[in-house]
PDB file of C-alpha atoms in Angstrom:
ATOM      1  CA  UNK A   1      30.952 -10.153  16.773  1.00  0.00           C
ATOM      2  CA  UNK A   2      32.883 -12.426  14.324  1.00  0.00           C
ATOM      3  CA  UNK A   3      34.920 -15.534  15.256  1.00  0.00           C
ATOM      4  CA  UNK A   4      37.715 -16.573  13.935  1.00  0.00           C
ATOM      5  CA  UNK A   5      36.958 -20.739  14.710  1.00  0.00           C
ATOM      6  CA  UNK A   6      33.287 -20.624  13.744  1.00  0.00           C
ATOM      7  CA  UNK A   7      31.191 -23.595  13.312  1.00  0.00           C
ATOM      8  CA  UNK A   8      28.581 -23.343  10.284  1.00  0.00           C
ATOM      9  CA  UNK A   9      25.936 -23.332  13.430  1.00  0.00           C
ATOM     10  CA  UNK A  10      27.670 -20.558  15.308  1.00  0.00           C
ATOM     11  CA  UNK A  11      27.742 -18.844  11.811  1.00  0.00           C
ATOM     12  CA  UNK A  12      24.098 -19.408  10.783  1.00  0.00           C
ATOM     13  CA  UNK A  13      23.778 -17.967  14.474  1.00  0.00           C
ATOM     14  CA  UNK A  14      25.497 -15.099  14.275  1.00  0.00           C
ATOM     15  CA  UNK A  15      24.093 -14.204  10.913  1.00  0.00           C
ATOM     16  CA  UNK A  16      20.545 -14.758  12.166  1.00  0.00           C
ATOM     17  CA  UNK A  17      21.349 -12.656  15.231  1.00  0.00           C
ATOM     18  CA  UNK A  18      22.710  -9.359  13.168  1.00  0.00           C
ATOM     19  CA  UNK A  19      19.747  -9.926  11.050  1.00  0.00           C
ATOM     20  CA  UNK A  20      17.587 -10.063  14.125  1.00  0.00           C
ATOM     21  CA  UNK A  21      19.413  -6.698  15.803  1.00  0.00           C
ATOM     22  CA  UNK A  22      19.393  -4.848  12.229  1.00  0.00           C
ATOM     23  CA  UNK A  23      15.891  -5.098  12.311  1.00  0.00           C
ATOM     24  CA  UNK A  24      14.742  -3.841  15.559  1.00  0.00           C
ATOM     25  CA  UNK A  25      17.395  -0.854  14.937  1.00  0.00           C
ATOM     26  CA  UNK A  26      15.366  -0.300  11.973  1.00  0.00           C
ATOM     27  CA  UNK A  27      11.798  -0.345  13.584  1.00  0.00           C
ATOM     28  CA  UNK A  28      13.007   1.844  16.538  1.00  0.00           C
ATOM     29  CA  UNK A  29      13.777   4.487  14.260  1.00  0.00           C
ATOM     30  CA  UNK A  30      10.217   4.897  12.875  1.00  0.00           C
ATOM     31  CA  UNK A  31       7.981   7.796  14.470  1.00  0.00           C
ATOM     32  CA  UNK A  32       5.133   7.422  16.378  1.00  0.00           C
ATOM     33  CA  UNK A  33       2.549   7.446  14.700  1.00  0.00           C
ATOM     34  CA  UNK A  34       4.055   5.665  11.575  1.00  0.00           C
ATOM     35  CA  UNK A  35       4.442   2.629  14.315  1.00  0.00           C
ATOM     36  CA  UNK A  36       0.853   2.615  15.621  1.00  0.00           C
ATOM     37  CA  UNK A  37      -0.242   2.552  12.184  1.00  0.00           C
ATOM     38  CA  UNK A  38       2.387  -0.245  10.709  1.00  0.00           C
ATOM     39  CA  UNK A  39       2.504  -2.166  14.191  1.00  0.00           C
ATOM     40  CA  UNK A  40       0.370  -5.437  13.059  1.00  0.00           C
ATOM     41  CA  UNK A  41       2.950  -5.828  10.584  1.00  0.00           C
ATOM     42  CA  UNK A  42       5.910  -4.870  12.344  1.00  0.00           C
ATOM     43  CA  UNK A  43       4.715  -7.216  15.236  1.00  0.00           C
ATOM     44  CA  UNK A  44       4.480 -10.135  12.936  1.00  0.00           C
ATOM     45  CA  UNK A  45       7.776  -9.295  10.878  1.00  0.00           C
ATOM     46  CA  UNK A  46       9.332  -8.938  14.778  1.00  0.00           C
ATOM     47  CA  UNK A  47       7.875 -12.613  15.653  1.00  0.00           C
ATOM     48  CA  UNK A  48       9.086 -14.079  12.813  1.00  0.00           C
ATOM     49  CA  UNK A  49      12.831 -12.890  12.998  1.00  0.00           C
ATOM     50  CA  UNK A  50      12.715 -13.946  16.749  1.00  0.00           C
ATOM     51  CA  UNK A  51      11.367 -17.399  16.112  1.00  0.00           C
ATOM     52  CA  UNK A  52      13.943 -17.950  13.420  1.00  0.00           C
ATOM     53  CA  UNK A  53      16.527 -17.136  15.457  1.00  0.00           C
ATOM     54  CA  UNK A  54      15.162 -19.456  18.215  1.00  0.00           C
ATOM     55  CA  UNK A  55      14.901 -22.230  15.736  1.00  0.00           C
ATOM     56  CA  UNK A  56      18.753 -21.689  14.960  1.00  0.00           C
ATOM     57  CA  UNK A  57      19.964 -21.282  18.976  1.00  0.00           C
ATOM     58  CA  UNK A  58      17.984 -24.302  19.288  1.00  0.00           C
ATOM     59  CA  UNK A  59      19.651 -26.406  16.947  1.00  0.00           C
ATOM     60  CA  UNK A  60      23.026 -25.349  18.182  1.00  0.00           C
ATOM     61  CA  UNK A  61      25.361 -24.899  21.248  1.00  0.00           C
ATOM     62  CA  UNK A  62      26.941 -21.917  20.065  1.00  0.00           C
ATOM     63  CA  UNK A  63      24.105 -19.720  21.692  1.00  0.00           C
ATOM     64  CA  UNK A  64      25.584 -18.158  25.009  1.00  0.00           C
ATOM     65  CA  UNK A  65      28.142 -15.857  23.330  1.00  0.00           C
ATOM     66  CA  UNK A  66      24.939 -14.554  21.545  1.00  0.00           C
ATOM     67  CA  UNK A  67      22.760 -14.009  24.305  1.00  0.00           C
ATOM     68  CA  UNK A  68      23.393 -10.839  25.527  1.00  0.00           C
ATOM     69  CA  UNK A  69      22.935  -8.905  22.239  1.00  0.00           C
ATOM     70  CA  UNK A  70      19.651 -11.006  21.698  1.00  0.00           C
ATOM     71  CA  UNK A  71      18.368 -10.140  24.840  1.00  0.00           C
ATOM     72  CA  UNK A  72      19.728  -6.824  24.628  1.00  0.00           C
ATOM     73  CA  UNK A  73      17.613  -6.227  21.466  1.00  0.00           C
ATOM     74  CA  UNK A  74      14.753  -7.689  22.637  1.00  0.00           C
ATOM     75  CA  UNK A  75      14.725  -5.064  25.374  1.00  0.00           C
ATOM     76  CA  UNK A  76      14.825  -2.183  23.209  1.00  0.00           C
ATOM     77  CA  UNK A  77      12.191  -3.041  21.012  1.00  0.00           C
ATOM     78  CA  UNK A  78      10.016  -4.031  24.072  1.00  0.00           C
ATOM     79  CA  UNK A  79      10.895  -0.557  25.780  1.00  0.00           C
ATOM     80  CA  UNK A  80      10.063   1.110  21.843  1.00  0.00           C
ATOM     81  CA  UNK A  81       6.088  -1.013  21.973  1.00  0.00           C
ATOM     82  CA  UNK A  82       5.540   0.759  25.305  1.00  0.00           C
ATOM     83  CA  UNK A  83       6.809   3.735  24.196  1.00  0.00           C
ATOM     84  CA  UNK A  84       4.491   3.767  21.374  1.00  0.00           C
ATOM     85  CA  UNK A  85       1.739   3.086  22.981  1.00  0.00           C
ATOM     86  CA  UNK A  86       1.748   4.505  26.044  1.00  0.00           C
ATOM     87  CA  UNK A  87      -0.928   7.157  25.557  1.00  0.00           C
ATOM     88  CA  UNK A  88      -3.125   4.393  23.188  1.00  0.00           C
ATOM     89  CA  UNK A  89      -4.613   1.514  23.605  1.00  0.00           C
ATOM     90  CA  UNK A  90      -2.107  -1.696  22.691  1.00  0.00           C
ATOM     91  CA  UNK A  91      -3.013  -3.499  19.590  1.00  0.00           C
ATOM     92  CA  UNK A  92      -2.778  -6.592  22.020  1.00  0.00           C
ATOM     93  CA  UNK A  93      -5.785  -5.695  23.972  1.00  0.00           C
ATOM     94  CA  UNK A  94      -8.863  -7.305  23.047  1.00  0.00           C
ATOM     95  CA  UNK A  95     -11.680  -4.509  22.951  1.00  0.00           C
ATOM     96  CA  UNK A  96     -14.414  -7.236  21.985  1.00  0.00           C
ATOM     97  CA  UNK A  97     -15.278  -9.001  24.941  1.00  0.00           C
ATOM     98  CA  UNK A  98     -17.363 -12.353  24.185  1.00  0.00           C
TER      99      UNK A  98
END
């Protein structure tokens, strides 16, 4: 993934999206059950990788060569939540109706 005629934007970038894909590779690897019980925390360490990688696409032009391995990422650790929880109940789901 490294460029030879990097900006420090394309670098912060780049750095921000191998930190991003590191760290779904990481949570995909964790069993089942370790998941369900971990996912509040993994969901919140997930949202804040993705929104600082947003905040550094956003501030630069550099982001289209980037895309596809964001996006590609994003997919497998959307594919892993179902997968996780798709004989429970999704920690998203609001059992408390008002």
């Amino acid at each position: 993934m490294s460029i030879s005629c990097q900006t420090k934007s394309e670098k912060r970038i780049e750095i921000a999206t191998i930190d991003y894909i590191h760290f779904i590779d990481s949570v995909t690897e964790y069993k089942k059950e370790e998941a369900q019980k971990n996912w509040k925390t993994i969901e919140k360490d997930f949202e804040k990788k993705l929104n600082a990688l947003n905040l550094r696409i956003d501030s630069s032009e550099g982001k289209s060569e980037f895309e596809g391995k964001i996006d590609s990422a994003t997919e497998k650790f959307e594919s892993y939540r179902k997968a996780v929880f798709k004989d429970n109940i999704d920690p998203d789901v609001d059992l408390y109706l008002d």
